[in-house]
CSV table of C-alpha atoms in Angstrom, one decimal:
chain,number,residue,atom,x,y,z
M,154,UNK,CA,-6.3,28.8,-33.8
M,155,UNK,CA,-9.7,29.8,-34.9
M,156,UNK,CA,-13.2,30.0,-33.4
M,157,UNK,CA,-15.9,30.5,-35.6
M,158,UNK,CA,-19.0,31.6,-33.6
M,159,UNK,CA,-22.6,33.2,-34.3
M,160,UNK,CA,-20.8,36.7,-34.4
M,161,UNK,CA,-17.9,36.1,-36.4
M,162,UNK,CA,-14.7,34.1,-36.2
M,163,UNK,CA,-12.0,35.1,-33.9
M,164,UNK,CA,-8.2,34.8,-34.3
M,165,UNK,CA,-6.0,33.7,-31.2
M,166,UNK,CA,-2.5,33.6,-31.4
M,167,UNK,CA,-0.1,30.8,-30.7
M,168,UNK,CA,2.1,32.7,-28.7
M,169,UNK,CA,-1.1,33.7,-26.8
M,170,UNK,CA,-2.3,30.5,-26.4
M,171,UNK,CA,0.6,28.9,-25.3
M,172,UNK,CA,1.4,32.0,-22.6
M,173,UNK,CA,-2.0,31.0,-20.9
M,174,UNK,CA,-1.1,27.2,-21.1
M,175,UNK,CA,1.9,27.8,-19.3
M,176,UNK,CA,0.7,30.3,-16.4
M,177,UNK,CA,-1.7,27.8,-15.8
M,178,UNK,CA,1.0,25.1,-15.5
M,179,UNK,CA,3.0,27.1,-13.8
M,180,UNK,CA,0.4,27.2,-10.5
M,181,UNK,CA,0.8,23.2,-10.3
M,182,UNK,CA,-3.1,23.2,-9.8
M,183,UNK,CA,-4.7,19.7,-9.7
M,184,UNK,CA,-4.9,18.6,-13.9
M,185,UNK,CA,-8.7,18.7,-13.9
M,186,UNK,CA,-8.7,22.0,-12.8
M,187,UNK,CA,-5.8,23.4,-14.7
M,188,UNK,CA,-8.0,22.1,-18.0
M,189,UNK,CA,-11.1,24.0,-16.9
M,190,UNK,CA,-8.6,27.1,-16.1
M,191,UNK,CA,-7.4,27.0,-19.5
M,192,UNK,CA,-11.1,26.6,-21.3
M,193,UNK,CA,-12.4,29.2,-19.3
M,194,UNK,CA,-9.2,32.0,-20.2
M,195,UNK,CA,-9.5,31.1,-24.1
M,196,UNK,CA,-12.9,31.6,-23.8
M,197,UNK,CA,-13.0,34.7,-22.1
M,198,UNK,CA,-10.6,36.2,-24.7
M,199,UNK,CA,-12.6,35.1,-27.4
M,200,UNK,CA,-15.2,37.1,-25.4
M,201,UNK,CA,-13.3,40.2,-25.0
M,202,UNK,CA,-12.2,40.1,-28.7
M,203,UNK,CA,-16.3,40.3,-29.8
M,204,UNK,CA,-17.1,42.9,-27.5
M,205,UNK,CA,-14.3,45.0,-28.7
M,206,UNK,CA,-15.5,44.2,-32.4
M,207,UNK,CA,-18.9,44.3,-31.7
M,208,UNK,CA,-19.7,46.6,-28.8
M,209,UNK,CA,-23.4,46.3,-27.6
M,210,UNK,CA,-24.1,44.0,-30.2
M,211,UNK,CA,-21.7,41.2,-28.6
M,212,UNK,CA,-23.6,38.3,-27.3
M,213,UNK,CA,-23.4,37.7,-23.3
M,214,UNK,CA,-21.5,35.4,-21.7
M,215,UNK,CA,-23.8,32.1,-21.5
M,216,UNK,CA,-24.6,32.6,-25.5
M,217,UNK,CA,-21.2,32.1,-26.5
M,218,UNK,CA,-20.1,29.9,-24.2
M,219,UNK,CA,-23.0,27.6,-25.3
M,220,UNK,CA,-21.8,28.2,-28.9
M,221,UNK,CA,-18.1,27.4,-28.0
M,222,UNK,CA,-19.7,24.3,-26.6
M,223,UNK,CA,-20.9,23.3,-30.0
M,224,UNK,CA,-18.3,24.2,-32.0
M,225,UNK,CA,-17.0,20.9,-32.4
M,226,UNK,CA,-13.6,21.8,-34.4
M,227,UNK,CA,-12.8,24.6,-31.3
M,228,UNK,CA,-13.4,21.7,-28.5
M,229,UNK,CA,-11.3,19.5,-30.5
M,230,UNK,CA,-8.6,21.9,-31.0
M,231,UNK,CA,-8.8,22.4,-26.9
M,232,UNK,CA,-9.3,18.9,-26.1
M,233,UNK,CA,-5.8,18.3,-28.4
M,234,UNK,CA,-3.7,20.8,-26.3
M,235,UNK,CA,-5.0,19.9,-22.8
M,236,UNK,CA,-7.6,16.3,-22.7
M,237,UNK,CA,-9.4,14.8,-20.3
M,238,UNK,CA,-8.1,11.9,-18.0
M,239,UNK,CA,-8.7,9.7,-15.5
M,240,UNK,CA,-6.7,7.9,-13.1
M,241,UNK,CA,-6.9,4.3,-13.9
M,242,UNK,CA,-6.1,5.2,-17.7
M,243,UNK,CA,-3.5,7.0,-16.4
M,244,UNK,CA,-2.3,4.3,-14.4
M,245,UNK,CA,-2.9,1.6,-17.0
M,246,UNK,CA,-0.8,3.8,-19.7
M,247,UNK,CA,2.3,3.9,-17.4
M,248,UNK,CA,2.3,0.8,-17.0
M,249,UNK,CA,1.6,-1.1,-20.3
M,250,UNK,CA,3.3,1.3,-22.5
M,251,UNK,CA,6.6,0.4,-23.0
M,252,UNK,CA,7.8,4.2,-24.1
M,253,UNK,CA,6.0,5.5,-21.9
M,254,UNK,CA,7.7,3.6,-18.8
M,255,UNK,CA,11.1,4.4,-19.9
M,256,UNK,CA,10.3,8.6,-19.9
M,257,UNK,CA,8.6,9.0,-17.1
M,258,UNK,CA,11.4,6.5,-15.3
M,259,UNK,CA,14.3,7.9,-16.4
M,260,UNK,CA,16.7,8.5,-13.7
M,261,UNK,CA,14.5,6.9,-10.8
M,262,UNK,CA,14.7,3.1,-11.8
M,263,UNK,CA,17.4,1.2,-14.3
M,264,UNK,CA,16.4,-1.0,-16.9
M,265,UNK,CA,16.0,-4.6,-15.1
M,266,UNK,CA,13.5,-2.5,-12.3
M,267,UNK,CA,11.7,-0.6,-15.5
M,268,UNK,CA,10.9,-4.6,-17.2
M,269,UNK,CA,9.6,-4.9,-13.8
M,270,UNK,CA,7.1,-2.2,-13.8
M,271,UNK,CA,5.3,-3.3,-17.0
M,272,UNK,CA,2.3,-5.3,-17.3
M,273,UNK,CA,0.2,-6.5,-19.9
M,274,UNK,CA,-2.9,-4.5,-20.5
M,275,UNK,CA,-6.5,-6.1,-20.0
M,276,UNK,CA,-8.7,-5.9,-23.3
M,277,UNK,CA,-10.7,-2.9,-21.6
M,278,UNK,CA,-10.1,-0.5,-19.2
M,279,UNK,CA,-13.1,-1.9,-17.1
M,280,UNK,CA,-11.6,-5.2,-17.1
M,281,UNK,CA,-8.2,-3.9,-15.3
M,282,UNK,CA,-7.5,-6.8,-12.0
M,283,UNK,CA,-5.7,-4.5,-10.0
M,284,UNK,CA,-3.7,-5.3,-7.2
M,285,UNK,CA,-3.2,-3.3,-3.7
M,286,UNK,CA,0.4,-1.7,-4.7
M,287,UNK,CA,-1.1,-0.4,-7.9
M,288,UNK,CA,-4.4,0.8,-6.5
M,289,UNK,CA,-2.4,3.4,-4.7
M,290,UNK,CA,-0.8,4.3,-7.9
M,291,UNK,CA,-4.5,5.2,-9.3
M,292,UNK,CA,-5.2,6.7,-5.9
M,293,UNK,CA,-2.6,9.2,-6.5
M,294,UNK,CA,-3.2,9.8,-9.7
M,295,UNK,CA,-6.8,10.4,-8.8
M,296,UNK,CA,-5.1,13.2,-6.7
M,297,UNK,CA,-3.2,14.5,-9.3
M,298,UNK,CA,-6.0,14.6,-11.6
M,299,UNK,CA,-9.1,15.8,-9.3
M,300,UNK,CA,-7.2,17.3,-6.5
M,301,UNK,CA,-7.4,16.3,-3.2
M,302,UNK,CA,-10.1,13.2,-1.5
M,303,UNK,CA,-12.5,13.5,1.5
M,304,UNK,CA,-10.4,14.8,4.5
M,305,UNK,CA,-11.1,13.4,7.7
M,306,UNK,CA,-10.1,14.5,11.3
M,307,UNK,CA,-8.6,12.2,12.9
M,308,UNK,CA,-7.2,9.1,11.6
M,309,UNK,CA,-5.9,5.8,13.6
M,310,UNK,CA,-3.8,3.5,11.5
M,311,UNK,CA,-2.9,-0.3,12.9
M,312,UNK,CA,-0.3,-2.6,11.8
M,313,UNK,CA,1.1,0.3,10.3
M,314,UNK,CA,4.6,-1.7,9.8
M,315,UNK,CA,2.8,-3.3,7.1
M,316,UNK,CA,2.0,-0.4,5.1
M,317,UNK,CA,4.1,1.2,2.1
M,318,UNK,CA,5.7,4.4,1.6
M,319,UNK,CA,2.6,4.9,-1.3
M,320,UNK,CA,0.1,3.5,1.3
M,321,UNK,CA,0.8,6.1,3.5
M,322,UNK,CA,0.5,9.0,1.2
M,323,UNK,CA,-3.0,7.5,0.7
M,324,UNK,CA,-3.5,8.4,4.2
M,325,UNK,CA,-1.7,11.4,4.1
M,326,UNK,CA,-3.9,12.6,1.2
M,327,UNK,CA,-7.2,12.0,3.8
M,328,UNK,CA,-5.6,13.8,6.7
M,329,UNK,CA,-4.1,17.3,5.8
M,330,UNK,CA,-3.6,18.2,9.7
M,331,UNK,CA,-2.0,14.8,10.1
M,332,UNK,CA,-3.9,14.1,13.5
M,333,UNK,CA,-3.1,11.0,13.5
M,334,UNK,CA,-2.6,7.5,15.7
M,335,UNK,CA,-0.1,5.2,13.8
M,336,UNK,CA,0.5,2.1,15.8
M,337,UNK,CA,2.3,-0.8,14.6
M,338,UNK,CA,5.2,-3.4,15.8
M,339,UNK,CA,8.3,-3.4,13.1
M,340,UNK,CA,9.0,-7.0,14.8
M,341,UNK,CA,6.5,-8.3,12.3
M,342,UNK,CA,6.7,-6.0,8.9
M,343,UNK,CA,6.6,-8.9,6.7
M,344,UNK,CA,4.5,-7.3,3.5
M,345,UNK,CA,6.4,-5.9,0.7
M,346,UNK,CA,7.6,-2.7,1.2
M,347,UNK,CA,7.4,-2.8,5.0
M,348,UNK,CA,8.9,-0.4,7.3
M,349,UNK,CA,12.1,-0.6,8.7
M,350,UNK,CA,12.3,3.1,11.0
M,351,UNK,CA,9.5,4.9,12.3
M,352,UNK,CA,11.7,8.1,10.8
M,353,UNK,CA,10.6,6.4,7.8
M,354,UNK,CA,7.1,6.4,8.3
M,355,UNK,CA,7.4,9.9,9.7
M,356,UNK,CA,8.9,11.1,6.5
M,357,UNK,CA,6.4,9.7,4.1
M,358,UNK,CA,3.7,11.6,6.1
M,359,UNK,CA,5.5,14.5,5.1
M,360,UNK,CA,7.5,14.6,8.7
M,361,UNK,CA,4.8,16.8,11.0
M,362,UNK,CA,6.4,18.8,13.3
M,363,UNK,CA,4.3,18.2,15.8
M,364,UNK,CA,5.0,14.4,15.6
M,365,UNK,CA,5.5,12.6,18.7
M,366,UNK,CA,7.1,8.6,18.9
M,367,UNK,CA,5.8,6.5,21.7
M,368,UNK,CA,7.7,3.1,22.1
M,369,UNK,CA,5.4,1.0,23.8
M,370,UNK,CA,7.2,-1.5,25.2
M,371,UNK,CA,5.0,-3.4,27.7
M,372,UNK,CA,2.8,-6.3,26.6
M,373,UNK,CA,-0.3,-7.8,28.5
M,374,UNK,CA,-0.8,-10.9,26.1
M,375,UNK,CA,2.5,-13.1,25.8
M,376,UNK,CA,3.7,-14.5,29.5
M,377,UNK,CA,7.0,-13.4,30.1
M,378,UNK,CA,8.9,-17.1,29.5
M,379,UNK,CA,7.6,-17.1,25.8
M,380,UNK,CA,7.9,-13.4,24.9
M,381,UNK,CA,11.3,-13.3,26.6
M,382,UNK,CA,12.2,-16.6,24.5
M,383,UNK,CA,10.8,-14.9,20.8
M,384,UNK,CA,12.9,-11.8,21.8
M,385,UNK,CA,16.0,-14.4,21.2
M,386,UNK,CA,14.6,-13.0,17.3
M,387,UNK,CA,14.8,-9.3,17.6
M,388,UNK,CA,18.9,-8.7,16.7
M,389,UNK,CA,18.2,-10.2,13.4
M,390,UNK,CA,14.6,-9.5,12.8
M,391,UNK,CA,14.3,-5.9,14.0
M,392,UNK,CA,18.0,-4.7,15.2
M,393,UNK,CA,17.7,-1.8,17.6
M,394,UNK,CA,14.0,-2.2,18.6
M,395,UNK,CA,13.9,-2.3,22.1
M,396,UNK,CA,12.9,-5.7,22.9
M,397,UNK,CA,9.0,-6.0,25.0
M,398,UNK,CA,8.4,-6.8,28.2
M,399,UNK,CA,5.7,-8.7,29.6
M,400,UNK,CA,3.6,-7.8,33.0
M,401,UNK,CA,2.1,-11.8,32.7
M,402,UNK,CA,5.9,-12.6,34.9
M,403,UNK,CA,4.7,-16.2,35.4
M,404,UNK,CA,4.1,-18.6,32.9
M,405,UNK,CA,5.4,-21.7,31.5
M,406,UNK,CA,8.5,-21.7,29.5
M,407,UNK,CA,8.4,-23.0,25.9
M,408,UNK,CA,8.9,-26.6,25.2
M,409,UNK,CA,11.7,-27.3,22.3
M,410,UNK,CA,11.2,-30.6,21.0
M,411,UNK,CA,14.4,-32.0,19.1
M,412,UNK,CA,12.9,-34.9,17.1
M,413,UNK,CA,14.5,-37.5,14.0
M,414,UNK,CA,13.8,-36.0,10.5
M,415,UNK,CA,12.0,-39.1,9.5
M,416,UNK,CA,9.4,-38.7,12.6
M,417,UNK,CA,9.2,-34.9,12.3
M,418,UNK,CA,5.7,-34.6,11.0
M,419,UNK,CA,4.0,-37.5,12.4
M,420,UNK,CA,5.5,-35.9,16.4
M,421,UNK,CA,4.0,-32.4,15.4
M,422,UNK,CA,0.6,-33.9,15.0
M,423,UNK,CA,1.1,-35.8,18.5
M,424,UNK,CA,1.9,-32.7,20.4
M,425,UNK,CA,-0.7,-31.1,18.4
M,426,UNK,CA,-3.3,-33.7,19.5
M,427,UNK,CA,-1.7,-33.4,22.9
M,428,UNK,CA,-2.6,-29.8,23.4
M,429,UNK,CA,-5.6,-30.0,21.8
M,430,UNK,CA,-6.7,-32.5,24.7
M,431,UNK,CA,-5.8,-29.5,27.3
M,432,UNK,CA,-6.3,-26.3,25.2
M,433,UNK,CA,-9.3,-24.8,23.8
M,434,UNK,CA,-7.6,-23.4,21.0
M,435,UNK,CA,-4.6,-24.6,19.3
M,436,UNK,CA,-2.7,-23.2,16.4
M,437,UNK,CA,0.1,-25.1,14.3
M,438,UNK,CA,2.0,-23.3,11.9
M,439,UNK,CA,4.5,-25.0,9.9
M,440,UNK,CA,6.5,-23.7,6.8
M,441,UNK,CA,5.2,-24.2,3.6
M,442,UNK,CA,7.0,-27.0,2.4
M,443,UNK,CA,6.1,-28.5,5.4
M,444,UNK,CA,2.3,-27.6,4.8
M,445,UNK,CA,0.9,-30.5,2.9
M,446,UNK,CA,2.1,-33.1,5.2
M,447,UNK,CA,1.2,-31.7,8.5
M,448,UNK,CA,-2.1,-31.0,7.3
M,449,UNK,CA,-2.8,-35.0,6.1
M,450,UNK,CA,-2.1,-35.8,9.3
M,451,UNK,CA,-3.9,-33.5,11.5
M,452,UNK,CA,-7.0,-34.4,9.1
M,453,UNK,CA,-6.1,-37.9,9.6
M,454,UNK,CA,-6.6,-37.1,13.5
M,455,UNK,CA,-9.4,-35.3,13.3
M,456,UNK,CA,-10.9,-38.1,11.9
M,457,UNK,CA,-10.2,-40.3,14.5
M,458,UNK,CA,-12.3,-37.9,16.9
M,459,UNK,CA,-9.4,-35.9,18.0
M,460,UNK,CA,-8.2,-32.2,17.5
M,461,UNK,CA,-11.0,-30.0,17.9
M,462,UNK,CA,-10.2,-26.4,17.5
M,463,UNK,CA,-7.0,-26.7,15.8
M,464,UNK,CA,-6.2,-24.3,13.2
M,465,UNK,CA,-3.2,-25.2,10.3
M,466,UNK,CA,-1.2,-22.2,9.5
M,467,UNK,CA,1.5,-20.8,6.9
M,468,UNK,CA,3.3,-18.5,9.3
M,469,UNK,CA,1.6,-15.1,7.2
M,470,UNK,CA,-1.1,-16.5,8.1
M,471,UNK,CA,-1.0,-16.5,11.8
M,472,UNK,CA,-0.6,-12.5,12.3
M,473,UNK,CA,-2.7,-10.9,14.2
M,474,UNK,CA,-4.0,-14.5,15.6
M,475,UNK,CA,-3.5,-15.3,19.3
M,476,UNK,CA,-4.1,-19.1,20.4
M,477,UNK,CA,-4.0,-20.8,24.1
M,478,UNK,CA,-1.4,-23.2,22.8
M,479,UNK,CA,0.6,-22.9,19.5
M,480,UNK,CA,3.1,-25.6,18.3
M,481,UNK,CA,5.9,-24.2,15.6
M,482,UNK,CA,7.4,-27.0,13.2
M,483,UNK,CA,10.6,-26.3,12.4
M,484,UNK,CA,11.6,-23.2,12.9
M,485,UNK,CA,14.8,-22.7,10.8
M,486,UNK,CA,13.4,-23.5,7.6
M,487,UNK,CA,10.4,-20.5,8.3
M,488,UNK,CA,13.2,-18.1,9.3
M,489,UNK,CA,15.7,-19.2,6.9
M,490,UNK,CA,18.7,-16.8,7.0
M,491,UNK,CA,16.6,-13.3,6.0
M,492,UNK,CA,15.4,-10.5,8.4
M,493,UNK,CA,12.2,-10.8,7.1
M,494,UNK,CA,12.3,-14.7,7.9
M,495,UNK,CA,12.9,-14.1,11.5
M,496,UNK,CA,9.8,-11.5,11.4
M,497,UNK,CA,7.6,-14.6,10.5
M,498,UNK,CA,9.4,-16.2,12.7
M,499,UNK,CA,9.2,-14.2,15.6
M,500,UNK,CA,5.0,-13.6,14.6
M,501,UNK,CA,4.4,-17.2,14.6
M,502,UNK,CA,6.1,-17.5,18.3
M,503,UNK,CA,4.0,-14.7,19.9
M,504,UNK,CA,0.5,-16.5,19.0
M,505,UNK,CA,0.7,-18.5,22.3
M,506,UNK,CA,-1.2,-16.5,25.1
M,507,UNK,CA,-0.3,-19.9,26.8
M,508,UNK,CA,1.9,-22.2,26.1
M,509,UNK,CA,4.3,-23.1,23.0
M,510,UNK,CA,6.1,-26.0,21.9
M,511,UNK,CA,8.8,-25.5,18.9
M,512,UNK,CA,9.1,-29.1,17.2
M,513,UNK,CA,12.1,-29.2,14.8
M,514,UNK,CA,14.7,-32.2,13.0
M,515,UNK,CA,17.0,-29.2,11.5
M,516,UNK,CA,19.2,-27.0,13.9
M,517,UNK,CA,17.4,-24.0,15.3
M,518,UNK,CA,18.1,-20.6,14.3
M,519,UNK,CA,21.6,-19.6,16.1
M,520,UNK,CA,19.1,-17.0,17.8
M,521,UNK,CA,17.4,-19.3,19.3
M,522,UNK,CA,19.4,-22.2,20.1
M,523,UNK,CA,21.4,-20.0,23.1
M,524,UNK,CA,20.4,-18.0,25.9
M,525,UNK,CA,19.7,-14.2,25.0
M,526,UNK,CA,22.5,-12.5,26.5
């Protein structure tokens, strides 16, 4: 390639050019930086070459590169062999271009999980509607690109079952000395992408060696009778956890309501009503298809003058909620016959910092219908 300058045009060789490109490469430096490496070395032979040509007459450092600068067929030339970038045109190109899916995939995902990846692009890049899972993907490839974020000392993570294996190397990325507090409950990893081992959280922190697991396994919020009764869950929705225990001892045990099919919603309103006549707060969470009805009814009661501070609920909905009473509808079509459904499950029975009443017409989950041994 050629660089015609003030004081004459210099020659660089391919082979030259290309041994530079690669040394650079070869460092793994962030991809911002590695471009600025590379301008800066072709420069400075450009340099070297006038000053041996030239001698005293060669012009100093910020004259040329100012004239490099303007040299519009030179930038081009560099701009060819290593652009500019950002992250979400990065991210946007991976996953709207079809080819471009299928190489950087190959031998990580199949065909049916590449289809998966692709997305249609947005007119403009500004006009991108990301969503969380692919945010990460820019974050990262803001890491890539400009190196590493703001680092922070300490960091304390909650609901951390929650968060995928990209979410954490977000966190990661903001906490090189990984002094970190990383709390969460796998009992109720219910997002995409949740956590099934804490070994698996460990590793996607990079696995710290100075990493220490604390089971916590004594609650102050549940009473005993109800936490001991949601624990029924835990072989399905979390096997090996080591179930909680409760220092509330007393308490009143749950209520299970077996009620006709044809009466189910219209009894989960009573008991609602009920409760809400004793309880300050009440929360009913019912399973979506379930969802509609319920709530006609309870705005039926409310209405009337009855069910103040009651709160409808998908069962998603109700993590991290806590209510004095909560009545569950139906418990077997929220669980279904999926791990994950008995997480939902189990969340939606550990609202009640007071009492609980499970109303149902099906059978209830085999979990729950005996005795934990």
């Amino acid at each position: 390639m050629e660089a015609a300058t003030a004081w004459g045009t210099v020659r660089l060789d391919g082979d030259e050019v290309l041994e530079v490109l690669d040394d650079i490469l070869d460092r793994q430096v962030p991809f911002s930086v590695g471009r600025q490496a590379f301008r800066t070395r072709l420069h400075r032979s450009i340099a070297q070459r006038l000053e041996a040509r030239r001698g005293d007459a060669a012009p100093d450092a910020a004259d040329l590169e100012a004239d490099l600068r303007r040299n519009r067929p030179f930038q081009t030339a560099l701009w060819r062999m290593w652009p500019t970038l950002s992250a979400p045109a990065l991210v946007r190109r991976l996953l709207t271009n079809r080819n471009f899916v299928r190489a950087s995939a190959e031998g990580i995902f199949e065909g049916d999980e590449r289809r998966q990846l692709e997305r249609r692009a947005a007119r403009k890049l500004d006009d991108e509607s990301w969503t969380v899972a692919e945010l990460v993907l820019v974050d990262e490839a803001e890491a890539a690109i400009g190196g590493p974020p703001r680092a922070y000392g300490h960091v304390v993570v909650d609901e951390a079952q929650d968060l995928s294996a990209m979410e954490f190397r977000v966190l990661a990325r903001r906490c090189p000395s990984r002094s970190m507090t990383v709390l969460g409950d796998l009992a109720q990893a219910t997002a995409p992408g949740a956590q099934r081992s804490w070994d698996e959280v460990l590793a996607h922190l990079g696995s710290p060696a100075t990493a220490e697991l604390t089971e916590l396994d004594l609650g102050y919020r549940v009473p005993a009778p109800i936490l001991d009764f949601a624990n029924r869950l835990l072989p399905v929705a979390a096997p090996g956890l080591t179930p909680d225990r409760s220092v509330r001892e007393v308490g009143v045990p749950p209520t299970v309501l077996a009620v006709p099919s044809a009466d189910l919603v219209g009894h989960v309103t009573r008991v609602a009503a009920e409760r809400a006549a004793r309880w300050p707060s009440v929360g009913v969470i019912v399973p979506d298809g379930l969802y509609g009805a319920v709530g006609s009814h309870l705005d039926g009661t409310t209405a009337a003058g009855g069910l103040t501070g009651t709160t409808l609920l998908h069962p998603a909905e109700a993590k991290g909620l806590e209510f004095d009473s909560v009545v569950v509808a139906e418990p077997s079509l929220v669980a279904g016959d999926t791990a994950a459904g008995a997480r939902l499950l189990y969340i939606a029975l550990t609202r009640a910092v007071q009492d609980l009443t499970v109303v149902h017409a099906e059978p209830l989950p085999t979990a729950l219908a005996s005795p934990a041994a």
